[in-house]
Amino acid sequence: MQKTLSLLGLLLVFACSPEDPLDDLVETMEKPDNMEESRSSNTPEGPIFDNRNRETILTYFESLIANKQLIVGQQCGNAPDSTRWYYNIYVDQLADETGRHVGLIGADFGWSSGDNYPVQTLIDHWRNGGLVTVSWHADNPFVDQVDVYWDTVENRDQINLKALLKGEAQTKAWTSYRTELDKVAGALQQLRDAGVTVIWRPFHEMNGDFFWWGTNAHGNQQTNEDDYKALWIDLYNTLKWDYGLDNLIWTYSVVPSETWYAEVTAYYPGNDFVDLVGLDYYGVQPDFPHYDALKSLGKPLVISESGPREAGYGNWNMMEWANMLKGKAAYFLQWHSWNGAKVAIKDNKNSMELMNNSSVITRDEVLPTSF
């Protein structure tokens, strides 16, 4: 299923692969009931936190950066039906070891042709005091199989992002994309109706060449910035006005650009359509490349994906990472581990110190009444 990618692209893609061997990670766990969680009729329990809206959360993020504090976050799987499993492994077990839950959890509404979204898991974390972020690895509408990866330089002539916009002809690609969008919007509406504000991260890492919405040339020679921006703005308007989703915090999220990928600000759709600016960073050691360029966009900064790669697996110093980010980012979202790759917080160094550090915000400390 996975297409051939550039070497740097492979390093990043491994972190997001939908084929991570979940069975190896949960073989000692009892397999949960695979009910369609997003259609649960159970009434959520716990406080609604209706004071935690877009505006207050964004103001809070700015205060965290000013106060040199940051929220600790953990991604919980890729495919929507695996979120609860990963939550048990990397959030609950971390809490068993350290006494604290991460303040932020991440889920994905892509990688799937179904409509079983992890709405209940996100609501539960929210009503226990935490924040949630949702990515969308949307299915490639320009191919028949369910997939996300595509070499967008090699296949540039087969991609027409503007053909997916609301008023365009209802082609096969248009129908595929808009059908999935409708299902995802329905799940986001359920979160809205439960009082959950979502840090929303669609079409991320667009300055790379490995997702179908990505750059169409190497070395900053791309010509599809306007097409990408049109797709983003169309999604923004569709979700806000057609589906009434006023609970989304829109996150523009890039990969580091060296000589291969496009510059990190090249695809920025504009201040009116973005709330947060994020960097997805994986390395042997912690780092924050392009900080000045990203800060120049004028939005609060976050690390929207993070973790070690290769030689750093299991050796990533969580406190060094946190200390580097304090005063620069409002949160970081550590990716989960997979077979042979120790990436998650609990699988790396100093997780106990991290979760109990006074500058690190855990679930019980998120968004106090005053800040």
Coordinates of N, CA, C and O in Angstrom, one line a residue, residues 80-145:
P80 N -8.8 5.3 13.5 CA -9.7 5.7 14.5 C -10.2 4.6 15.5 O -10.4 4.8 16.6
D81 N -10.2 3.3 15.0 CA -10.7 2.2 15.9 C -9.6 1.7 16.8 O -9.8 0.8 17.6
S82 N -8.4 2.3 16.8 CA -7.3 1.9 17.7 C -7.1 2.9 18.8 O -6.2 2.6 19.7
T83 N -7.8 4.0 18.8 CA -7.4 5.1 19.8 C -7.6 4.6 21.2 O -6.7 4.9 22.1
R84 N -8.6 3.9 21.6 CA -8.8 3.5 22.9 C -7.7 2.5 23.4 O -7.2 2.6 24.5
W85 N -7.3 1.6 22.5 CA -6.2 0.7 22.8 C -4.9 1.4 23.2 O -4.3 1.2 24.2
Y86 N -4.6 2.4 22.3 CA -3.4 3.1 22.5 C -3.5 4.0 23.8 O -2.5 4.2 24.5
Y87 N -4.7 4.5 24.0 CA -4.9 5.3 25.3 C -4.5 4.4 26.5 O -3.9 4.9 27.4
N88 N -5.0 3.2 26.5 CA -4.8 2.3 27.6 C -3.3 2.1 27.8 O -2.8 2.0 28.9
I89 N -2.6 1.9 26.7 CA -1.2 1.5 26.7 C -0.3 2.7 27.1 O 0.6 2.6 28.0
Y90 N -0.5 3.9 26.5 CA 0.4 5.0 26.6 C 0.0 6.1 27.4 O 0.8 7.0 27.7
V91 N -1.3 6.2 27.8 CA -1.8 7.2 28.7 C -2.1 6.7 30.1 O -1.5 7.1 31.1
D92 N -2.9 5.7 30.1 CA -3.3 5.1 31.4 C -2.1 4.4 32.1 O -1.9 4.5 33.3
Q93 N -1.3 3.6 31.3 CA -0.1 3.0 31.9 C 0.9 4.0 32.4 O 1.6 3.8 33.4
L94 N 1.1 5.1 31.6 CA 2.0 6.1 32.0 C 1.5 6.7 33.4 O 2.3 7.0 34.3
A95 N 0.2 6.9 33.5 CA -0.4 7.4 34.7 C -0.2 6.5 35.9 O 0.1 6.9 37.0
D96 N -0.3 5.2 35.6 CA 0.0 4.2 36.6 C 1.4 4.3 37.2 O 1.7 4.1 38.4
E97 N 2.3 4.6 36.3 CA 3.8 4.7 36.6 C 4.1 6.0 37.3 O 5.0 6.0 38.2
T98 N 3.5 7.1 36.9 CA 3.9 8.4 37.3 C 2.9 9.1 38.2 O 3.2 10.1 38.8
G99 N 1.7 8.6 38.3 CA 0.6 9.3 39.1 C -0.1 10.4 38.4 O -1.0 11.0 39.0
R100 N 0.2 10.6 37.1 CA -0.4 11.7 36.4 C -0.8 11.3 34.9 O 0.0 10.6 34.3
H101 N -1.9 11.9 34.4 CA -2.2 11.7 33.0 C -1.7 12.9 32.2 O -1.6 14.0 32.7
V102 N -1.4 12.6 31.0 CA -1.0 13.7 30.1 C -2.1 14.7 29.9 O -3.3 14.3 30.0
G103 N -1.8 15.9 29.7 CA -2.8 17.0 29.6 C -3.6 16.9 28.2 O -4.7 17.4 28.1
L104 N -2.9 16.4 27.2 CA -3.4 16.4 25.8 C -3.3 15.0 25.2 O -2.3 14.4 25.4
I105 N -4.4 14.6 24.5 CA -4.2 13.4 23.8 C -4.6 13.6 22.3 O -5.3 14.6 22.0
G106 N -4.0 12.8 21.4 CA -4.2 13.0 20.0 C -4.8 11.8 19.4 O -4.5 10.6 19.8
A107 N -5.7 12.0 18.4 CA -6.4 10.9 17.7 C -6.4 11.3 16.2 O -6.0 12.4 15.9
D108 N -6.7 10.3 15.4 CA -6.8 10.6 13.9 C -8.2 10.1 13.4 O -8.6 9.1 13.8
F109 N -8.7 10.9 12.5 CA -10.0 10.6 11.9 C -9.8 10.1 10.4 O -10.8 10.0 9.7
G110 N -8.6 9.8 10.1 CA -8.3 9.3 8.8 C -7.8 7.9 8.8 O -8.1 7.1 9.7
W111 N -7.1 7.5 7.7 CA -6.6 6.1 7.6 C -7.7 5.1 7.5 O -7.4 3.9 7.8
S112 N -8.9 5.4 7.1 CA -10.0 4.5 7.2 C -11.1 4.8 6.2 O -11.2 6.0 5.9
S113 N -11.8 3.8 5.8 CA -12.9 4.0 4.9 C -14.2 4.0 5.6 O -15.3 4.1 5.1
G114 N -14.2 3.7 7.0 CA -15.4 3.6 7.7 C -15.8 4.9 8.4 O -15.4 5.9 8.0
D115 N -16.7 4.7 9.4 CA -17.2 5.9 10.1 C -17.2 5.7 11.6 O -18.0 6.2 12.3
N116 N -16.3 4.8 12.1 CA -16.2 4.5 13.5 C -15.1 5.4 14.1 O -14.0 5.0 14.1
Y117 N -15.5 6.5 14.6 CA -14.5 7.5 15.1 C -14.5 7.4 16.7 O -15.5 7.1 17.3
P118 N -13.3 7.7 17.2 CA -13.1 7.6 18.7 C -13.7 8.7 19.5 O -13.0 9.3 20.4
V119 N -14.9 9.1 19.3 CA -15.5 10.2 19.9 C -15.6 10.0 21.4 O -15.3 11.0 22.2
Q120 N -16.0 8.9 21.9 CA -16.2 8.7 23.3 C -14.9 8.8 24.1 O -14.8 9.4 25.2
T121 N -13.8 8.3 23.5 CA -12.5 8.4 24.2 C -12.1 9.8 24.3 O -11.6 10.2 25.4
L122 N -12.3 10.6 23.3 CA -12.0 12.0 23.4 C -12.8 12.8 24.4 O -12.4 13.6 25.2
I123 N -14.1 12.5 24.4 CA -15.0 13.1 25.4 C -14.6 12.7 26.8 O -14.6 13.6 27.7
D124 N -14.3 11.5 27.0 CA -13.9 11.0 28.4 C -12.6 11.8 28.8 O -12.6 12.2 30.0
H125 N -11.6 11.9 28.0 CA -10.4 12.6 28.4 C -10.8 14.1 28.7 O -10.3 14.7 29.6
W126 N -11.6 14.7 27.8 CA -12.0 16.1 28.0 C -12.7 16.3 29.4 O -12.4 17.2 30.1
R127 N -13.6 15.4 29.7 CA -14.4 15.6 30.9 C -13.7 15.1 32.1 O -14.1 15.4 33.2
N128 N -12.5 14.5 31.9 CA -11.6 14.3 33.1 C -10.6 15.4 33.2 O -9.7 15.4 34.1
G129 N -10.8 16.5 32.4 CA -9.9 17.7 32.6 C -8.9 18.0 31.5 O -8.3 19.0 31.5
G130 N -8.8 17.1 30.5 CA -7.8 17.2 29.5 C -8.2 17.9 28.2 O -9.4 18.3 28.0
L131 N -7.3 18.1 27.3 CA -7.5 18.7 26.0 C -7.3 17.6 24.9 O -6.7 16.6 25.2
V132 N -7.9 17.9 23.7 CA -7.8 16.8 22.7 C -7.4 17.5 21.4 O -7.8 18.6 21.1
T133 N -6.7 16.8 20.6 CA -6.3 17.2 19.2 C -6.6 16.1 18.2 O -6.4 14.9 18.6
V134 N -7.2 16.4 17.1 CA -7.5 15.4 16.1 C -6.9 15.8 14.8 O -7.0 16.9 14.3
S135 N -6.2 14.8 14.2 CA -5.6 15.0 12.8 C -6.5 14.3 11.8 O -7.4 13.5 12.2
W136 N -6.3 14.6 10.6 CA -7.1 14.0 9.5 C -6.2 13.6 8.4 O -5.9 14.4 7.6
H137 N -5.8 12.3 8.4 CA -5.1 11.8 7.2 C -6.2 11.3 6.2 O -6.6 10.2 6.2
A138 N -6.7 12.3 5.4 CA -7.8 12.0 4.5 C -7.4 11.1 3.4 O -6.2 11.1 3.0
D139 N -8.3 10.2 3.0 CA -8.1 9.2 2.0 C -7.8 9.9 0.7 O -8.3 11.0 0.4
N140 N -6.9 9.3 -0.1 CA -6.5 9.9 -1.4 C -7.7 9.7 -2.4 O -8.0 8.6 -2.8
P141 N -8.3 10.8 -2.8 CA -9.5 10.7 -3.7 C -9.1 10.4 -5.2 O -10.0 10.1 -6.0
F142 N -7.8 10.5 -5.5 CA -7.4 10.3 -6.9 C -7.0 8.9 -7.2 O -6.5 8.6 -8.3
V143 N -7.1 8.0 -6.2 CA -6.9 6.6 -6.5 C -8.0 5.8 -5.9 O -8.8 6.3 -5.1
D144 N -8.2 4.5 -6.4 CA -9.3 3.7 -6.0 C -9.1 3.1 -4.6 O -10.1 3.0 -3.8
Q145 N -7.9 2.6 -4.2 CA -7.7 2.0 -2.9 C -7.7 3.0 -1.8 O -7.4 4.2 -2.0

